[in-house]
Amino acid sequence: MPAFHDRNDQAYCEDLALSTIAKDVGTPCYVYSKSSILDQCRSILAAFSTYPTLPCYAVKANSNLSILKEIFKTGFGADIVSQGEMERALRAGVDPKKIVYSGVGKRADEIASALRTGILAFNVESSAELETIASLAAERGLVAPVSLRVNPNIDARTNPKITTGLFSTKFGLVETEARALAEKVRQLPSLRLVGVGCHIGSQIVDVAPLTEAAVRMSQFAAGLRELGHQLDFIDLGGGVGIRYQAEVPPTMESYANAILGAVKSTGLKLLIEPGRVVVGNAGVLVCSVVLTKRTPEKNFLIVDGAMNDLVRPTMYDSYHEIKAAKTTHGPLQTYDVVGPICETGDYFGKDRELPACAPGDLIYLQSSGAYGSAMASNYNSRPRAPEVLVDGSNYRVIRRRETLQDLWELEL
Ligand SMILES: Cc1ncc(COP(=O)(O)O)c(C=O)c1O
């Protein structure tokens, strides 16, 4: 049975009714299924079991400590983009030797702290960054492991805001520059070249660009080796999409088949950085209806969750299935489902068919486990929603609801 399903006229997460959780912790709240997260981790590990592969979970997708702990227990490493993410990952028990550090703007203090930690690799995205890493490592008498992130100029055929492998974006190095940097690494005793990689985007449902990237990176690695460079791994980033609406994302087996063919020819270890696919479908955002409101053009369902809780619809115009938590109902109504924030862009879904709702009714947004709570803010001075992890018929609050006091706690 899927983790989120209907039972006894109610929406359930595993063996708990969403209404039970909402009654206990209030709304809005994020609810995650532990079994769903673990199933995804296991299916990734199984799909790549025929080849030496290290999946490094992209912490940015959902960085709650309890969720990280579950993921790292399965053997995953971490893909991080800030010192904060590194500290979270370490607290959650990740092996430092399984951390890769991505990002175009790593600060010197962040690099220094990752050097102290002794991570697997810095994914280097510019010549300036390489120089900073080299001098910080030299000052400390260390040798920094670096992997060159290439921008292969491949269109991932996804939302432009999450496309990262085109020359029009800020990410990665063009191949000629990456080759020159490999040469530089050879000359600098405080650096060691350990890998090459790329990350071409997110929510990719067509495997063709992923295959193209795998082929390009494998060729690029082979070219570097011909020049006498030694490498340990190829890192193909994350990006595998999930089903939000009608997408047909690849299975983990077809994803593995799509990239392993090329990588196998190199014999190099493979790193992948899955984020969304691990947690995206494992979480929902539960909200209560505040009121309904008609205008000459629209019928609004105003709920207590808002763009500060889940910004994806506002930011990417993304689609989340919206459902009523009570599954028996009368006639359907068409609503724009919106939050209370003072922005016209504060909406969760437009022209959605839902049962006629009354104040206090519960609705939930599916597929909210990735880039949901992680992107939440306090806009409009709204305390952030709690997060709950369901395990069978039990649940645990894994982040408490913020209080009003929390909002001004840091202000002087
Ligand atoms: C470098 C890098 N790796 C991995 C990911 C994770 O991507 P996804 O959540 O689509 O798997 C991202 C997300 O943007 C990223 O920037």
mmCIF file of N, CA, C and O in Angstrom, residues 65-109:
data_model
loop_
_atom_site.group_PDB
_atom_site.id
_atom_site.type_symbol
_atom_site.label_atom_id
_atom_site.label_comp_id
_atom_site.label_asym_id
_atom_site.label_seq_id
_atom_site.Cartn_x
_atom_site.Cartn_y
_atom_site.Cartn_z
ATOM 1 N N LEU A 65 17.046 17.208 10.736
ATOM 2 C CA LEU A 65 18.039 16.281 11.304
ATOM 3 C C LEU A 65 17.527 14.842 11.378
ATOM 4 O O LEU A 65 18.263 13.895 11.086
ATOM 5 N N SER A 66 16.271 14.676 11.777
ATOM 6 C CA SER A 66 15.742 13.310 11.925
ATOM 7 C C SER A 66 15.655 12.620 10.573
ATOM 8 O O SER A 66 15.884 11.410 10.472
ATOM 9 N N ILE A 67 15.333 13.372 9.552
ATOM 10 C CA ILE A 67 15.256 12.788 8.208
ATOM 11 C C ILE A 67 16.666 12.468 7.702
ATOM 12 O O ILE A 67 16.911 11.391 7.150
ATOM 13 N N LEU A 68 17.588 13.381 7.943
ATOM 14 C CA LEU A 68 18.975 13.117 7.550
ATOM 15 C C LEU A 68 19.487 11.846 8.225
ATOM 16 O O LEU A 68 20.127 11.005 7.592
ATOM 17 N N LYS A 69 19.177 11.712 9.515
ATOM 18 C CA LYS A 69 19.649 10.524 10.260
ATOM 19 C C LYS A 69 19.173 9.245 9.590
ATOM 20 O O LYS A 69 19.943 8.303 9.406
ATOM 21 N N GLU A 70 17.894 9.211 9.242
ATOM 22 C CA GLU A 70 17.343 7.993 8.607
ATOM 23 C C GLU A 70 18.065 7.720 7.290
ATOM 24 O O GLU A 70 18.383 6.585 6.967
ATOM 25 N N ILE A 71 18.307 8.768 6.528
ATOM 26 C CA ILE A 71 18.926 8.594 5.203
ATOM 27 C C ILE A 71 20.375 8.120 5.350
ATOM 28 O O ILE A 71 20.809 7.192 4.679
ATOM 29 N N PHE A 72 21.118 8.752 6.257
ATOM 30 C CA PHE A 72 22.538 8.383 6.398
ATOM 31 C C PHE A 72 22.695 6.965 6.956
ATOM 32 O O PHE A 72 23.675 6.286 6.658
ATOM 33 N N LYS A 73 21.707 6.532 7.776
ATOM 34 C CA LYS A 73 21.793 5.163 8.312
ATOM 35 C C LYS A 73 21.780 4.124 7.202
ATOM 36 O O LYS A 73 22.275 3.016 7.366
ATOM 37 N N THR A 74 21.217 4.474 6.040
ATOM 38 C CA THR A 74 21.177 3.501 4.936
ATOM 39 C C THR A 74 22.510 3.448 4.195
ATOM 40 O O THR A 74 22.672 2.664 3.264
ATOM 41 N N GLY A 75 23.451 4.333 4.559
ATOM 42 C CA GLY A 75 24.770 4.314 3.914
ATOM 43 C C GLY A 75 25.016 5.481 2.973
ATOM 44 O O GLY A 75 26.122 5.609 2.425
ATOM 45 N N PHE A 76 24.011 6.335 2.792
ATOM 46 C CA PHE A 76 24.193 7.498 1.921
ATOM 47 C C PHE A 76 25.233 8.460 2.504
ATOM 48 O O PHE A 76 25.358 8.594 3.717
ATOM 49 N N GLY A 77 25.922 9.160 1.606
ATOM 50 C CA GLY A 77 26.721 10.310 1.994
ATOM 51 C C GLY A 77 25.869 11.561 1.844
ATOM 52 O O GLY A 77 24.637 11.476 1.735
ATOM 53 N N ALA A 78 26.540 12.735 1.822
ATOM 54 C CA ALA A 78 25.809 14.001 1.750
ATOM 55 C C ALA A 78 26.414 14.912 0.691
ATOM 56 O O ALA A 78 27.640 15.018 0.577
ATOM 57 N N ASP A 79 25.536 15.566 -0.059
ATOM 58 C CA ASP A 79 25.943 16.661 -0.938
ATOM 59 C C ASP A 79 25.501 17.934 -0.236
ATOM 60 O O ASP A 79 24.315 18.113 0.037
ATOM 61 N N ILE A 80 26.470 18.801 0.097
ATOM 62 C CA ILE A 80 26.155 20.001 0.873
ATOM 63 C C ILE A 80 26.521 21.248 0.069
ATOM 64 O O ILE A 80 27.334 21.183 -0.855
ATOM 65 N N VAL A 81 25.910 22.372 0.443
ATOM 66 C CA VAL A 81 26.227 23.624 -0.254
ATOM 67 C C VAL A 81 26.510 24.774 0.711
ATOM 68 O O VAL A 81 26.576 25.939 0.294
ATOM 69 N N SER A 82 26.659 24.461 1.999
ATOM 70 C CA SER A 82 26.972 25.525 2.962
ATOM 71 C C SER A 82 27.538 24.874 4.218
ATOM 72 O O SER A 82 27.399 23.659 4.411
ATOM 73 N N GLN A 83 28.115 25.711 5.059
ATOM 74 C CA GLN A 83 28.627 25.181 6.325
ATOM 75 C C GLN A 83 27.470 24.665 7.179
ATOM 76 O O GLN A 83 27.588 23.650 7.865
ATOM 77 N N GLY A 84 26.347 25.392 7.105
ATOM 78 C CA GLY A 84 25.174 24.959 7.869
ATOM 79 C C GLY A 84 24.757 23.552 7.479
ATOM 80 O O GLY A 84 24.455 22.718 8.341
ATOM 81 N N GLU A 85 24.729 23.287 6.177
ATOM 82 C CA GLU A 85 24.351 21.938 5.741
ATOM 83 C C GLU A 85 25.385 20.911 6.186
ATOM 84 O O GLU A 85 25.038 19.783 6.545
ATOM 85 N N MET A 86 26.659 21.305 6.171
ATOM 86 C CA MET A 86 27.690 20.354 6.609
ATOM 87 C C MET A 86 27.494 20.011 8.090
ATOM 88 O O MET A 86 27.532 18.840 8.479
ATOM 89 N N GLU A 87 27.268 21.050 8.903
ATOM 90 C CA GLU A 87 27.105 20.802 10.343
ATOM 91 C C GLU A 87 25.873 19.950 10.611
ATOM 92 O O GLU A 87 25.874 19.072 11.472
ATOM 93 N N ARG A 88 24.800 20.202 9.861
ATOM 94 C CA ARG A 88 23.594 19.373 10.007
ATOM 95 C C ARG A 88 23.902 17.920 9.681
ATOM 96 O O ARG A 88 23.528 17.003 10.413
ATOM 97 N N ALA A 89 24.579 17.736 8.539
ATOM 98 C CA ALA A 89 24.872 16.370 8.086
ATOM 99 C C ALA A 89 25.742 15.650 9.117
ATOM 100 O O ALA A 89 25.509 14.481 9.444
ATOM 101 N N LEU A 90 26.733 16.367 9.668
ATOM 102 C CA LEU A 90 27.619 15.748 10.663
ATOM 103 C C LEU A 90 26.840 15.391 11.928
ATOM 104 O O LEU A 90 26.989 14.307 12.490
ATOM 105 N N ARG A 91 25.990 16.314 12.361
ATOM 106 C CA ARG A 91 25.162 16.041 13.540
ATOM 107 C C ARG A 91 24.277 14.827 13.332
ATOM 108 O O ARG A 91 23.946 14.103 14.268
ATOM 109 N N ALA A 92 23.851 14.651 12.089
ATOM 110 C CA ALA A 92 22.954 13.531 11.783
ATOM 111 C C ALA A 92 23.739 12.248 11.540
ATOM 112 O O ALA A 92 23.156 11.227 11.181
ATOM 113 N N GLY A 93 25.059 12.312 11.703
ATOM 114 C CA GLY A 93 25.842 11.077 11.699
ATOM 115 C C GLY A 93 26.460 10.683 10.380
ATOM 116 O O GLY A 93 26.899 9.545 10.215
ATOM 117 N N VAL A 94 26.525 11.606 9.417
ATOM 118 C CA VAL A 94 27.143 11.226 8.148
ATOM 119 C C VAL A 94 28.641 11.006 8.341
ATOM 120 O O VAL A 94 29.267 11.639 9.196
ATOM 121 N N ASP A 95 29.194 10.111 7.547
ATOM 122 C CA ASP A 95 30.642 9.907 7.546
ATOM 123 C C ASP A 95 31.267 11.083 6.783
ATOM 124 O O ASP A 95 30.933 11.309 5.619
ATOM 125 N N PRO A 96 32.168 11.863 7.424
ATOM 126 C CA PRO A 96 32.755 13.037 6.733
ATOM 127 C C PRO A 96 33.380 12.659 5.395
ATOM 128 O O PRO A 96 33.376 13.451 4.454
ATOM 129 N N LYS A 97 33.869 11.438 5.304
ATOM 130 C CA LYS A 97 34.518 10.978 4.061
ATOM 131 C C LYS A 97 33.503 10.676 2.963
ATOM 132 O O LYS A 97 33.848 10.215 1.882
ATOM 133 N N LYS A 98 32.214 10.924 3.284
ATOM 134 C CA LYS A 98 31.161 10.760 2.266
ATOM 135 C C LYS A 98 30.488 12.100 1.967
ATOM 136 O O LYS A 98 29.358 12.132 1.492
ATOM 137 N N ILE A 99 31.170 13.212 2.304
ATOM 138 C CA ILE A 99 30.569 14.536 2.039
ATOM 139 C C ILE A 99 31.210 15.157 0.806
ATOM 140 O O ILE A 99 32.439 15.250 0.714
ATOM 141 N N VAL A 100 30.364 15.587 -0.145
ATOM 142 C CA VAL A 100 30.866 16.414 -1.245
ATOM 143 C C VAL A 100 30.276 17.809 -1.084
ATOM 144 O O VAL A 100 29.118 17.967 -0.703
ATOM 145 N N TYR A 101 31.123 18.806 -1.350
ATOM 146 C CA TYR A 101 30.729 20.189 -1.102
ATOM 147 C C TYR A 101 30.551 20.892 -2.449
ATOM 148 O O TYR A 101 31.523 21.152 -3.160
ATOM 149 N N SER A 102 29.295 21.178 -2.806
ATOM 150 C CA SER A 102 28.976 21.839 -4.071
ATOM 151 C C SER A 102 28.682 23.318 -3.821
ATOM 152 O O SER A 102 28.583 23.758 -2.676
ATOM 153 N N GLY A 103 28.505 24.065 -4.915
ATOM 154 C CA GLY A 103 28.087 25.471 -4.778
ATOM 155 C C GLY A 103 29.075 26.434 -5.400
ATOM 156 O O GLY A 103 30.293 26.221 -5.329
ATOM 157 N N VAL A 104 28.530 27.507 -6.000
ATOM 158 C CA VAL A 104 29.377 28.447 -6.750
ATOM 159 C C VAL A 104 30.056 29.498 -5.879
ATOM 160 O O VAL A 104 30.941 30.191 -6.341
ATOM 161 N N GLY A 105 29.629 29.633 -4.635
ATOM 162 C CA GLY A 105 30.154 30.758 -3.846
ATOM 163 C C GLY A 105 30.561 30.349 -2.443
ATOM 164 O O GLY A 105 30.129 30.988 -1.470
ATOM 165 N N LYS A 106 31.402 29.348 -2.352
ATOM 166 C CA LYS A 106 31.844 28.910 -1.013
ATOM 167 C C LYS A 106 32.750 29.991 -0.418
ATOM 168 O O LYS A 106 33.711 30.414 -1.054
ATOM 169 N N ARG A 107 32.433 30.400 0.807
ATOM 170 C CA ARG A 107 33.271 31.422 1.453
ATOM 171 C C ARG A 107 34.520 30.778 2.049
ATOM 172 O O ARG A 107 34.537 29.575 2.330
ATOM 173 N N ALA A 108 35.543 31.630 2.264
ATOM 174 C CA ALA A 108 36.808 31.110 2.813
ATOM 175 C C ALA A 108 36.582 30.412 4.155
ATOM 176 O O ALA A 108 37.154 29.345 4.411
ATOM 177 N N ASP A 109 35.748 31.000 5.014
ATOM 178 C CA ASP A 109 35.542 30.372 6.328
ATOM 179 C C ASP A 109 34.826 29.024 6.187
ATOM 180 O O ASP A 109 35.076 28.087 6.946
#
